[in-house]
């Protein structure tokens, strides 16, 4: 379980970073359209 927890933390961080990046990218596209 310890090894699994060590893997989940960075994976969750990477997923959050990707989602945040896509959200910002999408936001900028919408801003450009408006």
mmCIF file of C-alpha atoms in Angstrom:
data_model
loop_
_atom_site.group_PDB
_atom_site.id
_atom_site.type_symbol
_atom_site.label_atom_id
_atom_site.label_comp_id
_atom_site.label_asym_id
_atom_site.label_seq_id
_atom_site.Cartn_x
_atom_site.Cartn_y
_atom_site.Cartn_z
ATOM 1 C CA UNK A 1 0.000 0.000 0.000
ATOM 2 C CA UNK A 2 2.898 2.383 0.700
ATOM 3 C CA UNK A 3 4.287 1.994 -2.827
ATOM 4 C CA UNK A 4 0.813 2.512 -4.285
ATOM 5 C CA UNK A 5 0.377 5.740 -2.308
ATOM 6 C CA UNK A 6 3.769 6.984 -3.512
ATOM 7 C CA UNK A 7 2.637 6.419 -7.110
ATOM 8 C CA UNK A 8 -0.837 7.922 -6.716
ATOM 9 C CA UNK A 9 0.409 11.292 -5.429
ATOM 10 C CA UNK A 10 2.575 12.255 -8.463
ATOM 11 C CA UNK A 11 0.050 10.745 -10.904
ATOM 12 C CA UNK A 12 -2.756 12.777 -9.340
ATOM 13 C CA UNK A 13 -0.566 15.886 -9.474
ATOM 14 C CA UNK A 14 0.220 15.320 -13.168
ATOM 15 C CA UNK A 15 -3.472 14.755 -13.992
ATOM 16 C CA UNK A 16 -4.410 17.955 -12.141
ATOM 17 C CA UNK A 17 -1.679 19.861 -13.998
ATOM 18 C CA UNK A 18 -2.887 18.583 -17.393
ATOM 19 C CA UNK A 19 -6.524 19.413 -16.591
ATOM 20 C CA UNK A 20 -5.498 22.885 -15.414
ATOM 21 C CA UNK A 21 -3.428 23.432 -18.583
ATOM 22 C CA UNK A 22 -6.306 22.348 -20.841
ATOM 23 C CA UNK A 23 -8.737 24.553 -18.898
ATOM 24 C CA UNK A 24 -6.462 27.592 -19.346
ATOM 25 C CA UNK A 25 -5.914 26.770 -23.027
ATOM 26 C CA UNK A 26 -9.668 26.417 -23.582
ATOM 27 C CA UNK A 27 -10.294 29.648 -21.655
ATOM 28 C CA UNK A 28 -7.837 31.531 -23.864
ATOM 29 C CA UNK A 29 -9.501 30.156 -27.011
ATOM 30 C CA UNK A 30 -12.886 31.355 -25.756
ATOM 31 C CA UNK A 31 -11.356 34.748 -24.894
ATOM 32 C CA UNK A 32 -9.929 35.027 -28.422
ATOM 33 C CA UNK A 33 -13.342 34.234 -29.948
ATOM 34 C CA UNK A 34 -15.072 36.828 -27.781
#
